[in-house]
């Protein structure tokens, strides 16, 4: 018999029909006469109840059907007496695919902490929480592709191995096939990469933006969506060493349109979650964060507040004067800390905020320089509970200015000659941004720790699974 996935089975109304269900046992309870098995196959957060009339089965054969075991059930779809579900399955035949020894299976009781579940990341997708999160993650990826596709953007694949440091922050993981026990050095004591795999120093990318700009200067509107790597040694609930980033890049737009695109993009994704992930969101809302759904709706219904970095710093300084305590000082010219960003969003404006025109010293070489000589046309989108969710900018399209800034910031032109060529041949105004996929996931799921919204997190000292 053809298998029915549980999400579909729960919607069926053909009471009395023969049905086949396969899945993992969540719980089993009952007595000598009847046994109730809550079965889940990952297609939905909801379980289907399998009712076993023990008179029809050999009790010993059913003994191994304990939490975590995998079974294959043939039976009849019947109306459910219990609350919360409309149908259940009256079992005729049960085959055990795999047992899960109750002494050893780590997901016995409910209510494991998220910290404990991180240690068993290979099994945590079987919990309600992580089933919900990873179904939402899939839906967010679909939302992203749909948003850009419907607006005429092309999905462009940028390389993961690269010889240039887009953000210029030096936080790159090296890629090498050299024998690390016998590293060859040049005469001046530097590592000799000439015999390495690529014949030069290579790393994992920190951003697909530079190649994305090349594509925007030919295809017009593109986006990337792929893994990104940063060797920043920051053990925070918002940083991963391996994360996914979405980077749209658009020819012929300036910063105002870039901000509008960012707002519409996030709103589209959040609306998508509200429409397509109702059961999973309701679960997360109930279990972890009662304001979650209201917060999501709020973001889809309100414009983000736009202001400059300079205005933002003035507000923060005033707050400090009025007695607000921050761990880090606020001064024009320094990067804002997450606590500052969250103050603006959560306490001052009570809205998502887009800050623009940051001091050039704290931003990357490629950003368009403003007339004032001090700021660049950067934009950061700041979100409640998260802080920075998007970083972007209008790009410097002028060859001379870009070249000067790259030199000032120590970005070797020999590494980015191909990027500079876009400014030499048919340059044009353009802008783009990067959305951290897991930061979006944090917002949409209401989870507190970024390690809980990616299946297998990579962080300092953690590369298991
Ligand atoms: O602000 P960032 O560094 O900007 C860029 O990489 C640009 N090249 C983007 C562009 O203009 N095309 O990173 C963009 C976003 C951040 O706002 C944040 O959401 C996320 O990427 N991000 C991280 N997410 C998880 N872990 C980390 N270590 C992250 N670093 C950045
Ligand atoms: Mg940033």
Coordinates of C-alpha atoms and ligand atoms in Angstrom, one line a residue:
X1 CA 0.0 0.0 0.0
X2 CA 1.2 3.5 -0.8
X3 CA 2.4 5.4 2.2
X4 CA 0.4 8.5 3.4
X5 CA 2.5 11.1 5.1
X6 CA 1.1 12.2 8.4
X7 CA 0.4 15.8 7.3
X8 CA -1.9 14.4 4.6
X9 CA -3.3 11.6 6.7
X10 CA -4.5 14.1 9.3
X11 CA -6.5 15.9 6.6
X12 CA -8.2 12.8 5.2
X13 CA -11.9 12.4 5.6
X14 CA -12.4 9.0 4.0
X15 CA -13.1 7.2 7.2
X16 CA -12.8 3.4 7.0
X17 CA -10.1 3.5 4.3
X18 CA -7.0 1.3 4.4
X19 CA -4.0 3.4 5.2
X20 CA -0.2 3.0 5.5
X21 CA 1.8 5.2 7.8
X22 CA 5.5 5.1 8.6
X23 CA 7.2 7.0 11.3
X24 CA 9.1 7.3 14.6
X25 CA 7.4 6.6 17.9
X26 CA 7.1 9.7 20.1
X27 CA 5.3 8.1 23.0
X28 CA 3.5 4.9 23.7
X29 CA 1.0 4.4 26.5
X30 CA -1.9 2.1 27.3
X31 CA -2.7 -1.1 29.1
X32 CA -3.1 -4.9 28.5
X33 CA -6.0 -4.4 26.2
X34 CA -5.2 -1.4 24.1
X35 CA -2.0 0.6 23.3
X36 CA -1.8 4.2 21.9
X37 CA 1.2 5.1 19.9
X38 CA 1.9 8.7 19.0
X39 CA 3.7 8.6 15.6
X40 CA 5.6 11.4 13.8
X41 CA 7.2 11.3 10.4
X42 CA 8.5 14.8 10.2
X43 CA 6.0 16.1 7.7
X44 CA 4.2 18.1 10.4
X45 CA 4.6 18.9 14.0
X46 CA 1.4 16.9 14.7
X47 CA 1.5 13.2 15.5
X48 CA -1.0 10.7 14.4
X49 CA -2.4 8.3 17.0
X50 CA -2.1 4.6 16.2
X51 CA -4.6 2.5 18.2
X52 CA -3.5 -1.1 18.8
X53 CA -6.1 -3.6 20.0
X54 CA -3.7 -5.9 21.9
X55 CA -6.0 -8.9 21.3
X56 CA -5.0 -8.9 17.6
X57 CA -1.2 -8.8 18.3
X58 CA 1.4 -10.8 20.1
X59 CA 2.3 -8.7 23.1
X60 CA 6.0 -9.7 23.1
X61 CA 6.4 -8.8 19.4
X62 CA 5.2 -5.3 20.2
X63 CA 7.4 -4.8 23.2
X64 CA 10.2 -3.1 21.3
X65 CA 7.8 -0.3 20.2
X66 CA 9.2 2.3 22.5
X67 CA 10.0 6.0 22.1
X68 CA 12.3 6.5 19.1
X69 CA 11.6 3.2 17.4
X70 CA 10.6 3.3 13.7
X71 CA 7.5 1.4 12.6
X72 CA 5.5 0.7 9.5
X73 CA 1.7 0.5 10.1
X74 CA -1.1 -0.8 8.0
X75 CA -4.5 -0.1 9.3
X76 CA -7.8 1.7 9.0
X77 CA -8.5 5.4 9.2
X78 CA -11.0 6.0 12.0
X79 CA -12.6 9.0 13.6
X80 CA -10.7 9.9 16.7
X81 CA -12.4 10.0 20.1
X82 CA -9.5 11.9 21.6
X83 CA -9.2 15.7 21.7
X84 CA -7.0 17.6 19.3
X85 CA -7.2 15.3 16.3
X86 CA -9.9 14.3 14.0
X87 CA -8.6 11.0 12.7
X88 CA -6.5 8.1 14.0
X89 CA -5.4 4.7 12.7
X90 CA -6.7 1.4 14.0
X91 CA -3.7 -0.9 13.4
X92 CA -4.0 -4.2 11.5
X93 CA -0.3 -4.9 10.9
X94 CA 2.8 -3.4 12.5
X95 CA 6.3 -4.0 11.2
X96 CA 9.2 -2.7 13.3
X97 CA 11.9 -1.2 11.1
X98 CA 14.2 -0.2 13.9
X99 CA 14.2 -0.3 17.7
X100 CA 15.6 2.3 20.1
X101 CA 16.7 0.7 23.3
X102 CA 15.1 2.7 26.1
X103 CA 18.2 2.4 28.2
X104 CA 20.3 4.1 25.5
X105 CA 18.1 6.3 23.4
X106 CA 18.9 9.9 24.5
X107 CA 15.5 11.4 23.7
X108 CA 13.5 9.7 26.3
X109 CA 11.7 12.2 28.3
X110 CA 10.3 15.5 27.2
X111 CA 11.7 18.9 28.2
X112 CA 15.4 18.4 27.4
X113 CA 17.3 21.7 27.5
X114 CA 18.4 23.3 24.2
X115 CA 22.0 23.1 25.5
X116 CA 21.7 19.3 26.0
X117 CA 20.1 18.9 22.5
X118 CA 23.0 20.7 20.9
X119 CA 25.2 17.9 22.2
X120 CA 23.0 15.4 20.3
X121 CA 22.6 17.5 17.1
X122 CA 22.3 14.3 15.1
X123 CA 19.1 13.4 16.9
X124 CA 17.6 16.7 17.8
X125 CA 15.6 17.0 14.5
X126 CA 13.4 14.3 16.0
X127 CA 12.1 16.7 18.7
X128 CA 9.1 18.9 18.2
X129 CA 11.2 22.0 18.5
X130 CA 13.8 21.2 15.9
X131 CA 11.3 19.6 13.6
X132 CA 9.5 23.0 13.6
X133 CA 12.7 25.0 13.2
X134 CA 14.0 23.0 10.3
X135 CA 10.6 23.0 8.5
X136 CA 10.6 26.8 8.9
X137 CA 14.2 27.0 7.6
X138 CA 13.1 25.2 4.4
X139 CA 10.2 27.5 4.0
X140 CA 12.4 30.6 4.5
X141 CA 14.7 29.4 1.7
X142 CA 11.6 29.0 -0.6
X143 CA 10.5 32.5 0.4
X144 CA 13.8 33.9 -0.5
X145 CA 14.0 32.3 -4.0
X146 CA 10.4 33.2 -4.6
X147 CA 10.8 36.8 -3.7
X148 CA 13.7 37.4 -6.0
X149 CA 12.5 35.2 -8.8
X150 CA 9.2 37.1 -8.9
X151 CA 11.1 40.4 -9.1
X152 CA 13.3 39.4 -12.0
X153 CA 16.5 38.7 -10.1
X154 CA 18.8 35.9 -11.2
X155 CA 20.2 33.4 -8.7
X156 CA 24.0 33.7 -9.2
X157 CA 26.5 31.3 -7.8
X158 CA 29.7 32.8 -6.4
X159 CA 32.7 30.7 -5.4
X160 CA 33.3 29.5 -1.9
X161 CA 37.0 29.3 -2.4
X162 CA 38.6 32.6 -3.1
X163 CA 41.8 34.6 -3.0
X164 CA 40.3 37.9 -2.0
X165 CA 39.0 39.2 1.3
X166 CA 35.8 41.0 0.5
X167 CA 35.2 42.6 3.9
X168 CA 38.9 43.2 4.4
X169 CA 38.6 42.1 8.0
X170 CA 41.1 39.3 7.8
X171 CA 38.8 36.7 9.3
X172 CA 39.3 34.0 6.7
X173 CA 39.8 30.3 7.0
X174 CA 42.7 29.2 4.8
X175 CA 42.4 26.4 2.2
X176 CA 45.6 24.5 1.6
X177 CA 46.9 21.1 0.6
X178 CA 50.4 21.9 1.9
X179 CA 52.0 19.5 4.3
X180 CA 51.7 21.5 7.5
X181 CA 54.5 19.5 9.2
X182 CA 56.9 20.7 6.5
X183 CA 55.9 24.2 5.4
X184 CA 58.0 25.7 2.8
X185 CA 59.1 29.3 3.4
X186 CA 60.4 31.9 1.0
X187 CA 63.7 33.6 1.6
X188 CA 62.1 36.5 3.6
X189 CA 60.5 34.0 5.9
X190 CA 57.0 34.0 4.5
X191 CA 55.0 30.9 3.6
X192 CA 55.7 29.9 0.1
X193 CA 52.3 29.3 -1.6
X194 CA 53.7 28.8 -5.1
X195 CA 53.5 25.0 -4.8
X196 CA 50.2 25.1 -2.9
X197 CA 47.1 23.8 -4.7
X198 CA 46.1 27.1 -6.2
X199 CA 49.6 28.5 -6.5
X200 CA 48.7 31.3 -4.1
X201 CA 47.1 31.8 -0.7
X202 CA 43.4 30.8 -0.8
X203 CA 40.6 31.0 1.7
X204 CA 36.9 30.3 2.3
X205 CA 34.8 33.2 1.2
X206 CA 33.5 35.8 3.8
X207 CA 31.0 37.2 1.2
X208 CA 30.0 36.6 -2.4
X209 CA 29.5 40.4 -2.9
X210 CA 32.5 41.2 -5.1
X211 CA 31.6 38.5 -7.7
X212 CA 27.9 39.5 -7.2
X213 CA 28.7 43.0 -8.3
X214 CA 30.3 41.7 -11.5
X215 CA 27.1 39.9 -12.1
X216 CA 24.9 42.9 -11.4
X217 CA 27.0 44.8 -13.9
X218 CA 25.9 42.4 -16.6
X219 CA 22.7 40.7 -15.6
X220 CA 21.3 43.7 -13.9
X221 CA 19.7 42.2 -10.8
X222 CA 21.1 39.2 -9.1
X223 CA 21.2 37.5 -5.7
X224 CA 23.4 34.9 -4.1
X225 CA 22.4 32.5 -1.4
X226 CA 25.1 30.3 -0.1
X227 CA 27.5 29.3 2.7
X228 CA 29.8 32.0 4.1
X229 CA 32.7 31.5 6.5
X230 CA 34.2 33.8 9.2
X231 CA 37.0 33.0 11.5
X232 CA 35.9 35.6 14.0
X233 CA 36.6 34.3 17.5
X234 CA 33.3 35.6 18.9
X235 CA 31.4 33.2 21.0
X236 CA 28.1 35.0 21.0
X237 CA 24.5 33.8 20.5
X238 CA 24.5 35.6 17.1
X239 CA 27.7 34.5 15.4
X240 CA 28.6 31.3 13.5
X241 CA 31.9 30.4 11.8
X242 CA 29.8 28.9 9.0
X243 CA 26.5 30.7 8.1
X244 CA 24.4 31.3 5.1
X245 CA 24.0 34.6 3.5
X246 CA 21.7 36.1 0.9
X247 CA 23.3 38.9 -1.1
X248 CA 21.2 40.8 -3.7
X249 CA 23.0 43.3 -5.9
X250 CA 21.2 45.7 -8.2
X251 CA 22.4 47.9 -11.0
X252 CA 21.1 51.5 -11.3
X253 CA 19.7 51.9 -7.8
X254 CA 20.9 54.0 -5.0
X255 CA 20.7 53.7 -1.2
X256 CA 17.1 54.7 -0.8
X257 CA 15.9 52.0 -3.2
X258 CA 18.3 49.6 -1.5
X259 CA 16.6 50.3 1.8
X260 CA 13.2 49.8 0.4
X261 CA 14.3 46.5 -1.2
X262 CA 15.7 45.3 2.2
X263 CA 12.4 46.2 4.0
X264 CA 10.2 44.5 1.4
X265 CA 12.4 41.5 1.3
X266 CA 12.3 40.8 5.0
X267 CA 8.6 41.6 5.2
X268 CA 7.9 39.1 2.4
X269 CA 9.8 36.4 4.2
X270 CA 8.1 37.0 7.5
X271 CA 4.7 37.1 5.8
X272 CA 5.6 33.8 4.1
X273 CA 6.3 32.2 7.5
X274 CA 3.0 33.4 8.9
X275 CA 1.2 31.9 5.9
X276 CA 3.1 28.6 5.4
X277 CA 4.3 27.7 8.9
X278 CA 1.3 28.2 11.0
X279 CA 1.4 25.0 13.1
X280 CA 5.2 25.3 13.7
X281 CA 5.0 28.9 14.7
X282 CA 2.1 28.3 17.0
X283 CA 4.1 25.6 18.7
X284 CA 7.2 27.8 19.1
X285 CA 5.0 30.7 20.3
X286 CA 3.4 28.5 22.9
X287 CA 6.5 26.8 24.1
X288 CA 9.2 29.5 24.0
X289 CA 8.0 33.0 23.2
X290 CA 4.4 34.1 23.6
X291 CA 4.9 37.4 21.7
X292 CA 6.4 35.7 18.6
X293 CA 3.5 35.8 16.3
X294 CA 2.5 39.4 17.3
X295 CA 6.1 40.5 16.7
X296 CA 6.2 38.9 13.3
X297 CA 2.9 40.5 12.3
X298 CA 4.1 43.9 13.6
X299 CA 7.2 43.8 11.3
X300 CA 5.1 43.0 8.2
X301 CA 2.7 45.9 8.9
X302 CA 5.1 48.8 9.8
X303 CA 7.7 50.7 7.8
X304 CA 11.2 50.5 9.2
X305 CA 12.6 53.7 10.7
X306 CA 15.3 55.3 8.6
X307 CA 18.0 57.5 10.1
X308 CA 21.7 58.2 9.9
X309 CA 24.4 56.8 12.1
X310 CA 25.1 60.3 13.3
X311 CA 21.5 60.8 14.4
X312 CA 21.5 57.4 16.0
X313 CA 24.6 58.3 18.0
X314 CA 23.0 61.5 19.2
X315 CA 20.0 59.6 20.5
X316 CA 22.2 57.1 22.3
X317 CA 24.3 59.9 23.8
X318 CA 21.2 61.6 25.1
X319 CA 20.0 58.3 26.5
X320 CA 23.3 58.0 28.4
X321 CA 22.9 61.5 29.7
X322 CA 19.4 60.6 31.0
X323 CA 20.9 57.7 33.0
X324 CA 20.8 54.8 30.5
X325 CA 23.7 52.4 31.3
X326 CA 25.5 50.7 28.5
X327 CA 28.4 48.3 28.9
X328 CA 30.3 49.9 26.0
X329 CA 30.7 53.7 25.5
X330 CA 29.0 55.5 22.6
X331 CA 31.2 57.8 20.5
X332 CA 30.9 59.1 17.0
X333 CA 33.3 57.0 15.0
X334 CA 33.1 53.7 16.8
X335 CA 31.1 50.8 15.8
X336 CA 27.8 50.3 17.6
X337 CA 27.5 47.4 19.9
X338 CA 24.5 45.1 19.8
X339 CA 23.2 46.7 23.1
X340 CA 23.2 50.1 21.3
X341 CA 21.4 48.8 18.3
X342 CA 18.8 47.1 20.4
X343 CA 18.2 50.2 22.5
X344 CA 17.3 52.1 19.3
X345 CA 15.0 49.4 18.0
X346 CA 13.4 48.1 21.2
X347 CA 13.3 51.1 23.5
X348 CA 13.6 54.3 21.5
X349 CA 11.7 53.7 18.2
X350 CA 10.0 50.4 18.9
X351 CA 10.4 49.7 15.2
X352 CA 13.0 48.0 13.0
X353 CA 15.6 50.6 12.2
X354 CA 17.8 51.3 9.1
X355 CA 20.9 53.2 10.0
X356 CA 22.8 54.8 7.2
X357 CA 25.9 56.9 6.4
X358 CA 28.4 55.3 8.8
X359 CA 32.0 56.7 9.4
X360 CA 34.1 55.4 6.6
X361 CA 36.8 54.0 9.0
X362 CA 34.5 51.3 10.4
X363 CA 33.1 50.2 7.0
X364 CA 34.5 48.3 4.0
X365 CA 36.5 49.8 1.2
X366 CA 33.9 49.3 -1.5
X367 CA 31.2 51.6 -0.1
X368 CA 30.3 54.9 -1.8
X369 CA 32.0 57.9 -0.3
X370 CA 29.8 60.8 0.8
X371 CA 30.6 64.5 0.0
X372 CA 31.5 65.1 3.6
X373 CA 34.6 63.1 3.3
X374 CA 33.9 61.3 6.6
X375 CA 31.0 59.0 5.9
X376 CA 30.0 56.3 3.4
X377 CA 26.7 55.2 2.1
X378 CA 26.3 52.2 4.3
X379 CA 23.1 50.8 5.6
X380 CA 22.5 48.4 8.5
X381 CA 19.1 47.0 9.2
X382 CA 18.6 46.5 13.0
X383 CA 16.0 44.2 14.4
X384 CA 14.4 43.6 17.8
X385 CA 16.2 40.9 19.9
X386 CA 18.9 40.5 17.2
X387 CA 20.5 43.8 16.4
X388 CA 22.1 43.8 12.9
X389 CA 20.2 41.5 10.5
X390 CA 21.3 43.1 7.3
X391 CA 24.5 45.0 6.2
X392 CA 24.7 46.7 2.9
X393 CA 25.6 49.8 1.0
X394 CA 25.6 51.8 -2.2
X395 CA 28.9 50.9 -3.9
X396 CA 31.6 53.3 -5.0
X397 CA 31.4 53.3 -8.8
X398 CA 34.2 55.8 -9.4
X399 CA 37.4 54.0 -10.3
X400 CA 39.8 56.7 -8.8
X401 CA 37.9 57.0 -5.5
X402 CA 37.6 53.2 -5.1
X403 CA 41.2 52.6 -5.9
X404 CA 42.4 55.3 -3.4
X405 CA 40.2 53.8 -0.7
X406 CA 41.3 50.3 -1.3
X407 CA 45.0 51.4 -1.0
X408 CA 44.2 53.3 2.2
X409 CA 42.6 50.3 3.7
X410 CA 45.4 47.9 2.6
X411 CA 43.4 45.9 0.1
X412 CA 45.9 44.8 -2.5
X413 CA 44.8 45.9 -6.0
X414 CA 46.6 42.8 -7.5
X415 CA 44.0 40.6 -5.7
X416 CA 41.0 42.6 -6.9
X417 CA 42.0 43.8 -10.4
X418 CA 39.1 41.9 -11.9
X419 CA 36.7 43.8 -9.5
X420 CA 38.3 47.1 -10.4
X421 CA 37.6 46.4 -14.0
X422 CA 33.9 46.9 -13.5
X423 CA 34.7 50.5 -12.7
X424 CA 37.0 50.8 -15.7
X425 CA 34.5 49.4 -18.2
X426 CA 30.9 50.6 -18.2
X427 CA 30.7 51.4 -14.5
X428 CA 27.3 52.3 -13.1
X429 CA 25.6 53.2 -9.8
X430 CA 24.6 50.1 -8.0
X431 CA 23.8 48.9 -4.5
X432 CA 23.2 45.7 -2.5
X433 CA 23.2 44.1 0.9
X434 CA 23.7 40.9 2.8
X435 CA 21.1 39.2 5.0
X436 CA 22.4 36.6 7.5
X437 CA 20.0 33.7 6.9
X438 CA 20.4 32.5 10.5
X439 CA 19.7 35.9 11.9
X440 CA 16.5 35.9 9.9
X441 CA 15.8 32.5 11.3
X442 CA 16.4 33.7 14.9
X443 CA 13.8 36.4 14.3
X444 CA 11.2 34.2 12.7
X445 CA 11.5 31.4 15.2
X446 CA 12.0 33.5 18.3
X447 CA 15.0 31.3 19.3
X448 CA 17.7 33.0 21.4
X449 CA 20.8 31.2 20.2
X450 CA 22.0 31.0 16.6
X451 CA 23.3 27.5 17.3
X452 CA 19.6 26.4 17.4
X453 CA 18.5 27.6 14.0
X454 CA 21.1 25.8 11.8
X455 CA 21.2 22.0 11.8
X456 CA 24.9 21.6 12.5
X457 CA 26.4 24.8 14.0
X458 CA 30.1 25.6 13.6
X459 CA 31.5 27.8 16.3
X460 CA 34.9 28.2 18.0
X461 CA 35.9 24.7 19.4
X462 CA 32.8 23.1 17.9
X463 CA 32.9 21.1 14.7
X464 CA 31.2 17.9 15.6
X465 CA 28.7 16.1 13.4
Ligands
LIG1 O1 27.6 43.1 7.4 P1 28.3 42.0 6.7 O2 29.6 41.7 7.1 O3 28.2 42.5 5.2 C1 28.7 41.8 4.1 O4 29.3 40.7 4.2 C2 28.5 42.5 2.8 N1 29.4 41.9 1.8 C3 27.1 42.3 2.4 C4 26.7 43.0 1.1 O5 26.6 44.2 1.1 N2 26.5 42.2 0.1 O6 27.4 40.7 6.8 C5 26.1 40.7 6.3 C6 25.1 40.0 7.3 C7 25.1 40.6 8.7 O7 24.2 41.7 8.7 C8 24.6 39.5 9.5 O8 23.2 39.3 9.4 C9 25.3 38.3 8.8 O9 25.6 38.7 7.5 N3 26.5 37.8 9.5 C10 26.6 36.8 10.3 N4 25.7 35.8 10.7 C11 26.1 34.8 11.5 N5 27.3 34.7 11.9 C12 28.3 35.6 11.6 N6 29.5 35.4 12.1 C13 27.9 36.7 10.8 N7 28.6 37.7 10.2 C14 27.7 38.4 9.5
LIG2 MG1 27.8 44.3 9.1

